[in-house]
Short mmCIF file of C-alpha atoms in Angstrom, two decimals:
data_model
loop_
_atom_site.label_atom_id
_atom_site.label_comp_id
_atom_site.label_asym_id
_atom_site.label_seq_id
_atom_site.Cartn_x
_atom_site.Cartn_y
_atom_site.Cartn_z
CA UNK A 39 -53.54 -21.77 -74.04
CA UNK A 40 -53.27 -19.08 -76.74
CA UNK A 41 -49.80 -18.07 -75.72
CA UNK A 42 -48.84 -22.01 -76.19
CA UNK A 43 -50.25 -21.86 -79.74
CA UNK A 44 -48.70 -18.27 -80.93
CA UNK A 45 -45.06 -19.51 -80.43
CA UNK A 46 -45.06 -22.54 -82.29
CA UNK A 47 -47.13 -20.94 -85.32
CA UNK A 48 -44.56 -18.29 -85.13
CA UNK A 49 -41.51 -20.52 -85.28
CA UNK A 50 -43.34 -22.44 -88.59
CA UNK A 51 -43.32 -19.26 -90.06
CA UNK A 52 -40.18 -17.91 -89.50
CA UNK A 53 -39.02 -21.70 -90.63
CA UNK A 54 -40.67 -21.90 -93.65
CA UNK A 55 -39.65 -18.00 -94.89
CA UNK A 56 -35.93 -18.93 -94.21
CA UNK A 57 -36.43 -21.91 -96.29
CA UNK A 58 -38.06 -19.84 -98.93
CA UNK A 59 -35.42 -17.51 -98.89
CA UNK A 60 -32.98 -20.13 -99.41
CA UNK A 61 -34.61 -21.44 -102.49
CA UNK A 62 -34.90 -18.05 -103.92
CA UNK A 63 -31.41 -17.93 -103.20
CA UNK A 64 -30.35 -21.34 -104.69
CA UNK A 65 -32.47 -20.62 -107.76
CA UNK A 66 -30.22 -17.17 -108.55
CA UNK A 67 -27.15 -18.39 -107.70
CA UNK A 68 -28.07 -21.28 -110.88
CA UNK A 69 -28.65 -18.56 -113.25
CA UNK A 70 -25.38 -17.34 -114.91
CA UNK A 71 -22.21 -19.71 -114.42
CA UNK A 72 -18.88 -17.32 -114.97
CA UNK A 73 -16.46 -19.11 -116.44
CA UNK A 74 -13.91 -19.30 -113.77
CA UNK A 75 -10.35 -21.19 -114.94
CA UNK A 76 -10.46 -19.69 -118.60
CA UNK A 77 -7.42 -19.73 -121.27
CA UNK A 78 -6.85 -16.99 -123.62
CA UNK A 79 -7.03 -17.76 -127.15
CA UNK A 80 -6.51 -15.47 -130.02
CA UNK A 81 -9.83 -14.95 -132.28
CA UNK A 82 -11.04 -17.67 -134.73
CA UNK A 83 -13.66 -18.76 -137.36
CA UNK A 84 -14.07 -21.97 -137.90
CA UNK A 85 -15.66 -22.54 -141.43
CA UNK A 86 -17.32 -25.99 -142.27
CA UNK A 87 -17.54 -29.53 -140.40
CA UNK A 88 -13.98 -30.05 -141.73
CA UNK A 89 -12.50 -27.45 -139.59
CA UNK A 90 -14.72 -28.23 -136.64
CA UNK A 91 -13.47 -31.58 -136.57
CA UNK A 92 -10.02 -30.58 -136.74
CA UNK A 93 -10.06 -27.99 -134.51
CA UNK A 94 -11.91 -30.26 -131.54
CA UNK A 95 -9.35 -33.26 -133.15
CA UNK A 96 -8.34 -35.52 -129.82
CA UNK A 97 -11.22 -34.32 -127.85
CA UNK A 98 -12.69 -37.94 -128.26
CA UNK A 99 -15.71 -36.18 -130.09
CA UNK A 100 -16.99 -36.87 -133.60
CA UNK A 101 -20.06 -34.37 -133.31
CA UNK A 102 -22.37 -36.82 -134.77
CA UNK A 103 -25.15 -36.38 -131.80
CA UNK A 104 -25.26 -34.53 -128.33
CA UNK A 105 -23.51 -37.44 -127.05
CA UNK A 106 -20.44 -36.98 -128.81
CA UNK A 107 -20.94 -33.22 -129.32
CA UNK A 108 -17.83 -30.97 -130.07
CA UNK A 109 -17.05 -28.95 -127.48
CA UNK A 110 -15.32 -25.59 -127.47
CA UNK A 111 -15.15 -23.95 -123.72
CA UNK A 112 -13.44 -22.30 -120.79
CA UNK A 113 -11.78 -19.67 -123.24
CA UNK A 114 -11.22 -15.72 -123.24
CA UNK A 115 -11.43 -14.20 -126.72
CA UNK A 116 -11.01 -10.64 -127.85
CA UNK A 117 -11.10 -9.75 -131.50
CA UNK A 118 -9.05 -6.64 -130.59
CA UNK A 119 -11.56 -4.42 -132.42
CA UNK A 120 -10.22 -5.99 -135.60
CA UNK A 121 -11.40 -9.67 -135.78
CA UNK A 122 -14.89 -11.34 -134.66
CA UNK A 123 -13.97 -13.18 -131.23
CA UNK A 124 -15.64 -16.28 -132.51
CA UNK A 125 -17.29 -17.15 -135.32
CA UNK A 126 -18.79 -20.43 -136.82
CA UNK A 127 -19.96 -20.80 -140.32
CA UNK A 128 -21.69 -23.31 -142.46
CA UNK A 129 -21.51 -26.58 -139.78
CA UNK A 130 -23.95 -29.14 -139.07
CA UNK A 131 -22.01 -31.07 -136.57
CA UNK A 132 -23.48 -30.96 -133.06
CA UNK A 133 -21.38 -28.25 -130.99
CA UNK A 134 -21.69 -27.33 -127.72
CA UNK A 135 -19.99 -23.64 -127.10
CA UNK A 136 -20.05 -23.04 -122.92
CA UNK A 137 -18.30 -21.08 -120.24
CA UNK A 138 -16.15 -18.75 -122.81
CA UNK A 139 -15.88 -14.69 -122.37
CA UNK A 140 -16.14 -13.22 -125.83
CA UNK A 141 -15.46 -9.20 -126.50
CA UNK A 142 -14.35 -6.54 -128.71
CA UNK A 143 -15.14 -7.93 -132.20
CA UNK A 144 -14.89 -5.96 -135.57
CA UNK A 145 -16.67 -3.30 -137.13
CA UNK A 146 -20.34 -4.92 -137.63
CA UNK A 147 -19.56 -8.27 -136.44
CA UNK A 148 -21.04 -9.53 -132.98
CA UNK A 149 -18.98 -11.35 -130.33
CA UNK A 150 -20.32 -14.42 -131.58
CA UNK A 151 -21.22 -15.05 -135.01
CA UNK A 152 -23.52 -17.79 -136.27
CA UNK A 153 -24.12 -18.57 -139.72
CA UNK A 154 -25.52 -21.35 -141.83
CA UNK A 155 -25.43 -23.92 -139.00
CA UNK A 156 -27.68 -26.27 -137.43
CA UNK A 157 -27.11 -28.08 -133.90
CA UNK A 158 -25.55 -25.61 -131.61
CA UNK A 159 -25.74 -24.67 -128.15
CA UNK A 160 -24.36 -21.77 -126.49
CA UNK A 161 -24.76 -21.84 -122.60
CA UNK A 162 -23.15 -20.17 -119.86
CA UNK A 163 -21.10 -17.63 -121.65
CA UNK A 164 -20.31 -13.95 -121.48
CA UNK A 165 -20.55 -11.47 -124.37
CA UNK A 166 -19.75 -8.22 -123.52
CA UNK A 167 -17.71 -4.58 -124.43
CA UNK A 168 -18.57 -4.68 -128.42
CA UNK A 169 -19.73 -1.85 -130.63
CA UNK A 170 -21.84 -4.62 -132.05
CA UNK A 171 -24.14 -7.47 -131.30
CA UNK A 172 -23.04 -9.71 -128.39
CA UNK A 173 -24.20 -12.71 -130.61
CA UNK A 174 -25.63 -12.75 -134.60
CA UNK A 175 -27.45 -15.40 -135.78
CA UNK A 176 -28.23 -15.67 -139.78
CA UNK A 177 -29.61 -18.44 -141.49
CA UNK A 178 -29.61 -21.26 -138.85
CA UNK A 179 -31.71 -23.80 -137.14
CA UNK A 180 -31.77 -25.99 -134.02
CA UNK A 181 -30.05 -23.27 -132.11
CA UNK A 182 -29.98 -23.45 -128.05
CA UNK A 183 -28.84 -20.00 -126.70
CA UNK A 184 -28.83 -20.10 -122.82
CA UNK A 185 -27.90 -18.99 -119.52
CA UNK A 186 -25.67 -16.56 -120.75
CA UNK A 187 -25.05 -12.65 -120.07
CA UNK A 188 -24.69 -9.83 -122.49
CA UNK A 189 -23.58 -6.63 -121.45
CA UNK A 190 -22.38 -3.26 -123.01
CA UNK A 191 -23.13 -4.13 -126.59
CA UNK A 192 -24.89 -2.30 -128.83
CA UNK A 193 -27.98 -5.13 -129.26
CA UNK A 194 -27.88 -8.18 -127.11
CA UNK A 195 -28.99 -11.04 -129.99
CA UNK A 196 -29.93 -10.36 -133.27
CA UNK A 197 -30.94 -12.42 -135.97
CA UNK A 198 -30.70 -11.48 -139.47
CA UNK A 199 -32.45 -10.83 -142.00
CA UNK A 200 -34.87 -10.50 -144.57
CA UNK A 201 -33.15 -13.30 -147.18
CA UNK A 202 -31.94 -15.58 -144.59
CA UNK A 203 -34.73 -17.27 -142.46
CA UNK A 204 -33.54 -19.25 -138.86
CA UNK A 205 -36.05 -21.88 -137.31
CA UNK A 206 -36.21 -23.64 -134.51
CA UNK A 207 -34.10 -21.44 -132.20
CA UNK A 208 -34.69 -21.27 -128.63
CA UNK A 209 -33.37 -18.29 -126.61
CA UNK A 210 -33.95 -18.89 -122.84
CA UNK A 211 -32.71 -17.67 -119.69
CA UNK A 212 -30.35 -15.24 -120.70
CA UNK A 213 -29.71 -11.90 -118.95
CA UNK A 214 -29.19 -8.95 -121.44
CA UNK A 215 -28.63 -5.36 -119.85
CA UNK A 216 -27.11 -2.21 -120.53
CA UNK A 217 -26.89 -2.56 -124.08
CA UNK A 218 -26.76 0.71 -126.63
CA UNK A 219 -30.27 -0.59 -128.35
CA UNK A 220 -32.66 -3.33 -128.23
CA UNK A 221 -31.91 -6.51 -126.14
CA UNK A 222 -33.27 -8.97 -128.93
CA UNK A 223 -34.49 -8.10 -132.27
CA UNK A 224 -35.09 -10.55 -134.72
CA UNK A 225 -35.90 -10.52 -138.76
CA UNK A 226 -37.24 -13.43 -140.31
CA UNK A 227 -37.30 -15.81 -137.37
CA UNK A 228 -39.70 -18.78 -137.60
CA UNK A 229 -41.21 -21.42 -135.12
CA UNK A 230 -39.15 -20.44 -132.36
CA UNK A 231 -39.31 -19.91 -128.47
CA UNK A 232 -37.55 -16.75 -126.76
CA UNK A 233 -38.41 -17.27 -122.70
CA UNK A 234 -37.76 -16.37 -119.09
CA UNK A 235 -35.10 -14.10 -120.09
CA UNK A 236 -34.19 -11.28 -118.20
CA UNK A 237 -34.09 -7.92 -120.28
CA UNK A 238 -33.13 -4.27 -118.54
CA UNK A 239 -31.64 -0.88 -119.52
CA UNK A 240 -31.84 -0.83 -123.01
CA UNK A 241 -33.03 2.49 -125.12
CA UNK A 242 -34.31 0.54 -127.93
CA UNK A 243 -36.90 -2.28 -127.10
CA UNK A 244 -36.77 -5.39 -124.78
CA UNK A 245 -37.60 -7.62 -128.12
CA UNK A 246 -38.66 -6.44 -131.36
CA UNK A 247 -40.20 -8.97 -133.54
CA UNK A 248 -39.61 -7.45 -137.15
CA UNK A 249 -41.31 -8.72 -140.10
CA UNK A 250 -40.94 -11.45 -141.35
CA UNK A 251 -41.24 -13.27 -138.14
CA UNK A 252 -43.97 -16.02 -137.88
CA UNK A 253 -45.36 -18.56 -135.39
CA UNK A 254 -42.68 -17.70 -132.60
CA UNK A 255 -43.35 -17.86 -128.88
CA UNK A 256 -42.80 -15.58 -126.32
CA UNK A 257 -43.06 -17.02 -122.51
CA UNK A 258 -42.86 -14.81 -119.22
CA UNK A 259 -39.71 -12.72 -120.19
CA UNK A 260 -39.38 -9.99 -117.87
CA UNK A 261 -38.11 -6.23 -118.68
CA UNK A 262 -36.99 -3.13 -116.78
CA UNK A 263 -35.74 0.22 -118.41
CA UNK A 264 -36.59 -0.14 -121.93
CA UNK A 265 -36.77 2.65 -123.88
CA UNK A 266 -39.30 2.31 -126.63
CA UNK A 267 -41.09 -0.24 -124.52
CA UNK A 268 -40.89 -3.87 -123.69
CA UNK A 269 -42.02 -5.89 -126.46
CA UNK A 270 -42.63 -4.75 -130.18
CA UNK A 271 -44.14 -7.48 -132.34
CA UNK A 272 -44.62 -6.77 -136.32
CA UNK A 273 -44.24 -10.22 -137.44
CA UNK A 274 -47.25 -12.74 -137.90
CA UNK A 275 -49.07 -15.42 -136.00
CA UNK A 276 -46.78 -14.72 -132.91
CA UNK A 277 -47.92 -15.69 -129.35
CA UNK A 278 -46.90 -13.57 -126.23
CA UNK A 279 -48.01 -15.60 -122.82
CA UNK A 280 -47.11 -14.57 -119.38
CA UNK A 281 -44.77 -11.82 -120.42
CA UNK A 282 -43.77 -9.78 -117.03
CA UNK A 283 -44.04 -12.27 -114.59
CA UNK A 284 -43.87 -10.70 -111.47
CA UNK A 285 -41.69 -12.08 -108.83
CA UNK A 286 -38.35 -14.68 -109.52
CA UNK A 287 -39.11 -18.06 -111.46
CA UNK A 288 -38.42 -20.89 -109.21
CA UNK A 289 -37.94 -24.38 -110.50
CA UNK A 290 -40.27 -27.56 -108.96
CA UNK A 291 -37.36 -28.82 -107.73
CA UNK A 292 -36.77 -25.86 -105.23
CA UNK A 293 -40.70 -26.17 -104.09
CA UNK A 294 -40.31 -29.65 -102.82
CA UNK A 295 -37.25 -28.85 -101.24
CA UNK A 296 -38.78 -26.12 -99.49
CA UNK A 297 -42.02 -28.20 -98.87
CA UNK A 298 -39.50 -30.79 -97.17
CA UNK A 299 -37.73 -28.01 -95.07
CA UNK A 300 -40.88 -26.58 -94.11
CA UNK A 301 -42.42 -30.16 -92.88
CA UNK A 302 -39.23 -30.73 -91.14
CA UNK A 303 -39.44 -27.64 -89.33
CA UNK A 304 -43.33 -28.08 -88.63
CA UNK A 305 -42.42 -31.59 -86.99
CA UNK A 306 -39.65 -30.50 -84.65
CA UNK A 307 -41.79 -27.81 -83.27
CA UNK A 308 -44.45 -30.21 -82.73
CA UNK A 309 -42.33 -32.80 -80.84
CA UNK A 310 -40.99 -29.60 -78.98
CA UNK A 311 -44.48 -28.48 -77.77
CA UNK A 312 -45.41 -32.10 -77.20
CA UNK A 313 -42.24 -32.70 -75.04
CA UNK A 314 -43.19 -29.15 -72.94
CA UNK A 315 -46.57 -30.27 -72.23
CA UNK A 316 -45.69 -33.29 -70.99
CA UNK A 317 -43.21 -31.71 -68.40
#
């Protein structure tokens, strides 16, 4: 009797383990979407809504809502060390920047510079190979920085500065690694969220909140090999929650898949055992 019980239990455990590994693999594969089909483009800076409308003319968008947002996508841009790869200034239109590779901007400029803007989403991009920051954000609001990879820059993401407040920013699910300074540095960032980012191999801090930074929430960021420490907080009323969560963050839908798959395996094993007993 014991032999009959051990085998089904072993099958169940193996099945659930395989399902869980598959779920984790799915989650990891969804993390960074590397641009597959890109077009080389000269460096450019857009100044104002009129220039943005003109740049996106003919695309069937008006930039008046997220549903009709302007889109800049699938571009490979290098600044050649003399120009900003991509700059967006003084815009209020809704804009999505996605699946772009930006690198090697001029001195004191990021691969991507966003200044005095609202309503911009930056997703699935790569910023690399720059003497200064991957992304610079100045005096902007309602900005989403999600699922990007930043490496071989001085800092990953920098918010400037004492006279230029940025608010309502979400920086989430980015991978920042192998930079020469800190991963994320914020000066005068308020009412924003920095969450679920992976930051590693930074000689500086993982995340540095400089004064004045107020009412920000840091949620479940993970760190490895940070030179000065994972987090520095010199602001006020900032909240650090679940930072350094162990393991891999798995979305709820993956657990559903695992549960269904596990139940299927369990049912199959039970049917096989019952049939064998009947024989």
